[in-house]
Coordinates of C-alpha atoms in Angstrom, one line a residue:
A1 CA 123.0 50.0 58.5
P2 CA 124.2 53.6 59.0
A3 CA 127.2 52.4 61.1
A4 CA 128.1 49.8 58.4
S5 CA 127.9 52.4 55.7
A6 CA 130.1 54.7 57.7
V7 CA 132.7 52.0 58.1
A8 CA 132.6 51.2 54.4
L9 CA 133.0 54.8 53.5
K10 CA 136.0 55.1 55.9
R11 CA 137.7 52.2 54.2
L12 CA 137.0 53.6 50.8
R13 CA 138.7 56.9 51.7
Q14 CA 141.7 54.9 53.1
F15 CA 142.0 52.9 49.9
T16 CA 141.8 56.1 47.9
A17 CA 144.6 57.8 49.9
V18 CA 146.9 54.8 49.4
S19 CA 146.2 54.7 45.7
R20 CA 146.9 58.5 45.3
R21 CA 150.2 58.2 47.1
A22 CA 151.2 55.3 44.8
L23 CA 150.2 57.3 41.7
A24 CA 152.1 60.3 42.9
Q25 CA 155.3 58.2 43.2
A26 CA 155.0 56.6 39.8
R27 CA 157.6 57.8 37.3
P28 CA 158.8 56.6 33.9
A29 CA 160.9 53.5 34.3
S30 CA 164.6 53.4 33.5
G31 CA 164.5 50.0 31.8
P32 CA 166.2 49.2 28.5
R33 CA 163.1 49.9 26.5
G34 CA 161.8 52.9 28.3
A35 CA 158.9 50.9 29.8
R36 CA 156.6 52.8 32.1
A37 CA 156.7 52.0 35.8
M38 CA 154.0 50.0 37.4
E39 CA 151.7 52.4 39.2
K40 CA 151.6 50.6 42.4
Y41 CA 154.2 47.8 42.1
R42 CA 157.1 49.9 40.9
Q43 CA 159.3 48.8 43.8
F44 CA 159.2 45.1 42.6
G45 CA 160.7 45.9 39.1
D46 CA 164.3 45.1 38.4
G47 CA 166.2 48.3 37.9
G48 CA 168.7 46.8 35.4
T49 CA 166.4 44.8 33.1
G50 CA 163.1 46.5 33.6
V51 CA 161.5 43.1 34.3
N52 CA 158.5 43.3 36.6
P53 CA 156.9 40.1 38.0
F54 CA 153.4 41.7 37.7
V55 CA 153.4 41.9 33.9
P56 CA 153.1 38.9 31.5
A57 CA 156.4 37.2 30.7
W58 CA 156.0 37.7 27.0
S59 CA 156.1 41.4 27.4
H60 CA 159.8 41.2 28.3
H61 CA 160.7 39.4 25.1
R62 CA 161.3 41.1 21.7
S63 CA 160.7 38.9 18.6
S64 CA 162.8 39.1 15.5
L65 CA 161.6 41.1 12.5
P66 CA 160.6 38.0 10.4
V67 CA 158.6 36.7 13.3
R68 CA 156.9 40.0 13.8
L69 CA 156.0 40.2 10.2
L70 CA 154.5 36.7 10.2
Q71 CA 152.5 37.6 13.4
L72 CA 151.2 40.7 11.7
L73 CA 150.1 38.7 8.6
L74 CA 148.4 36.1 10.6
C75 CA 147.0 38.1 13.5
T76 CA 145.6 41.2 11.6
P77 CA 142.4 39.4 10.3
L78 CA 141.8 38.0 13.7
A79 CA 142.3 41.3 15.4
L80 CA 139.9 43.0 13.0
L81 CA 137.3 40.4 13.6
R82 CA 137.7 40.7 17.4
M83 CA 137.5 44.5 17.2
T84 CA 134.3 44.3 15.1
L85 CA 132.7 41.9 17.6
L86 CA 133.8 44.2 20.5
G87 CA 132.3 47.2 18.8
I88 CA 129.0 45.4 18.2
A89 CA 128.9 44.3 21.8
L90 CA 129.5 47.8 23.1
L91 CA 126.8 49.2 20.8
W92 CA 124.4 46.5 22.1
L93 CA 125.2 47.4 25.7
A94 CA 124.6 51.1 25.0
A95 CA 121.3 50.4 23.3
A96 CA 120.2 48.1 26.1
E97 CA 121.0 50.8 28.7
A98 CA 119.2 53.5 26.7
L99 CA 116.2 51.2 26.3
C100 CA 115.8 50.1 29.9
V101 CA 116.4 53.5 31.5
V102 CA 113.0 54.6 30.3
V103 CA 111.2 51.7 32.0
P104 CA 109.8 53.1 35.2
V105 CA 109.1 49.9 37.1
G106 CA 112.2 48.5 38.7
A107 CA 110.8 44.9 38.9
V108 CA 110.4 45.0 35.1
R109 CA 113.5 47.1 34.2
Y110 CA 116.1 45.1 36.1
P111 CA 115.4 41.6 34.8
L112 CA 115.1 42.9 31.2
Y113 CA 118.3 44.9 31.5
R114 CA 120.1 41.9 33.0
L115 CA 119.0 39.7 30.1
L116 CA 120.0 42.2 27.5
S117 CA 123.3 43.1 29.1
A118 CA 124.3 39.5 29.6
L119 CA 124.2 38.9 25.9
G120 CA 126.3 42.0 25.2
C121 CA 128.8 41.1 28.0
R122 CA 129.3 37.6 26.8
L123 CA 130.0 38.8 23.2
A124 CA 132.4 41.5 24.6
L125 CA 134.3 39.0 26.7
L126 CA 134.5 36.6 23.8
A127 CA 135.9 39.3 21.6
L128 CA 138.5 40.1 24.3
G129 CA 139.5 36.5 24.7
V130 CA 138.0 36.1 28.2
F131 CA 136.1 32.9 28.9
P132 CA 134.3 32.8 32.3
A133 CA 135.1 29.6 34.2
G134 CA 133.6 28.1 37.3
D135 CA 133.0 30.1 40.5
V136 CA 134.4 28.7 43.8
L137 CA 134.1 30.3 47.2
A138 CA 137.3 31.1 49.0
D139 CA 138.4 28.7 51.8
H140 CA 137.5 30.7 54.9
R141 CA 139.8 28.5 57.0
R142 CA 142.9 29.2 54.9
L143 CA 142.1 32.9 54.7
R144 CA 141.1 33.0 58.4
I145 CA 137.8 34.8 57.8
A146 CA 134.3 34.1 59.0
P147 CA 132.4 31.5 57.0
A148 CA 129.2 32.3 55.1
K149 CA 126.3 32.8 57.5
T150 CA 123.9 31.0 55.2
G151 CA 124.2 27.5 53.7
G152 CA 124.6 27.2 50.0
A153 CA 126.1 30.6 49.5
S154 CA 127.4 31.4 46.0
V155 CA 130.2 33.7 44.9
F156 CA 127.9 36.0 43.0
G157 CA 124.8 35.7 45.2
A158 CA 124.8 39.4 46.3
E159 CA 121.4 41.0 46.7
H160 CA 120.3 44.5 45.7
G161 CA 122.2 47.1 47.6
T162 CA 124.9 44.7 48.9
L163 CA 128.4 46.3 48.8
V164 CA 130.9 44.3 46.8
F165 CA 134.5 45.6 46.9
A166 CA 136.6 44.5 43.9
N167 CA 139.9 45.0 42.2
Q168 CA 139.9 46.6 38.8
Q169 CA 142.6 45.9 36.1
G170 CA 140.7 47.2 33.1
L171 CA 137.4 47.2 31.3
T172 CA 137.2 43.3 31.4
D173 CA 136.6 43.5 35.1
V174 CA 133.6 45.8 34.5
I175 CA 132.2 43.6 31.8
F176 CA 132.6 40.4 33.8
L177 CA 131.0 41.8 36.9
C178 CA 128.2 43.2 34.9
L179 CA 127.6 39.7 33.5
R180 CA 127.7 38.1 36.9
L181 CA 126.0 40.7 39.0
C182 CA 124.4 43.4 36.8
P183 CA 125.3 45.9 39.5
T184 CA 125.5 49.6 40.2
F185 CA 129.2 50.6 39.8
V186 CA 131.0 53.0 42.1
F187 CA 134.4 54.5 41.4
V188 CA 136.5 56.9 43.4
A189 CA 136.2 60.5 42.2
R190 CA 139.0 63.0 42.1
D191 CA 138.1 64.4 45.6
G192 CA 137.9 60.9 47.1
T193 CA 134.1 60.7 47.2
P194 CA 132.2 57.7 45.7
E195 CA 131.0 58.3 42.1
R196 CA 128.0 56.2 41.0
L197 CA 128.2 55.1 37.3
S198 CA 126.2 53.0 34.9
L199 CA 127.8 50.3 32.8
I200 CA 128.8 52.6 30.0
G201 CA 130.0 55.2 32.4
A202 CA 132.0 52.5 34.2
L203 CA 133.6 51.3 31.0
R204 CA 134.6 54.8 30.1
R205 CA 136.0 55.4 33.6
S206 CA 138.0 52.1 33.5
I207 CA 140.1 53.3 30.6
A208 CA 140.4 56.9 31.8
D209 CA 143.9 58.2 32.7
A210 CA 142.8 59.8 35.9
P211 CA 139.7 60.1 38.2
T212 CA 137.0 62.5 37.3
T213 CA 135.0 65.1 39.2
P214 CA 131.6 63.7 40.1
A215 CA 128.5 65.5 38.8
A216 CA 126.8 65.1 42.2
A217 CA 128.0 64.0 45.6
H218 CA 126.6 60.9 47.1
S219 CA 127.6 58.9 50.1
L220 CA 128.3 55.2 49.8
G221 CA 125.4 54.5 52.1
D222 CA 123.0 56.6 50.0
I223 CA 124.1 54.7 46.8
A224 CA 123.5 51.4 48.5
A225 CA 120.1 52.4 49.8
A226 CA 119.1 53.7 46.4
A227 CA 120.2 50.4 44.7
R228 CA 118.3 48.4 47.3
A229 CA 115.1 50.4 47.0
G230 CA 115.2 50.9 43.2
W231 CA 116.2 47.5 41.9
G232 CA 119.7 48.7 41.2
G233 CA 121.5 45.4 41.8
P234 CA 124.5 45.0 44.1
V235 CA 126.9 47.9 44.4
V236 CA 130.4 47.1 43.1
V237 CA 133.0 49.4 44.5
F238 CA 136.4 49.9 42.9
A239 CA 137.9 51.5 45.9
E240 CA 141.6 51.8 44.8
G241 CA 141.2 54.8 42.6
A242 CA 143.6 53.3 40.0
N243 CA 144.1 50.0 38.2
T244 CA 145.2 47.2 40.4
N245 CA 148.2 46.2 38.4
G246 CA 148.8 49.5 36.6
S247 CA 150.4 49.4 33.2
S248 CA 153.9 48.8 31.9

């Protein structure tokens, strides 16, 4: 276990170094509309048109004024409804976290928090237009990786303290992984060390402009051990130190 934790921490630091170099190289794009460069995929953008294959196709198209006015008229009520639902969901998640943090017994706290947070996460994903679909394990033969050691393995079958490395494009990833795993979240701090966060802290960190300075230093092994012993769920690690696809 100590050796595995050391290897995971080494990989975390490597990912952090790569992300920092990519962020340092990011500069405002010279596209026709002054779009910002992709943080990590800037090199794939077209210098003449500003088109980047890693952003939605509709973002490169500008509608006419009448069409935009019609969209504003039709979409404003829907946007207000979705923002209201998202606000209710976030308040629910904050209340669930505040309620369950005072429960001292992990065997009682974790199932209760998982039930309450699942309701809030489903409402938040609905408000954001994200609908969870089926989960399918990757084909280990195509990816040339070792198959699952146990039969009947599931995509989100991680146990308490299991390290789960994931990409992070925004707050939807945090909400979705909370719905599926109800984990302890780990982000990369400003100095490259792991930073343990709750769901609300992870949501705030996912929309932050830059990494923060951790309040207390913990190794990845210590965080995993604490989650395993204290019913903290799996440990989801966003090791890139920045959003996966950046912003345009």
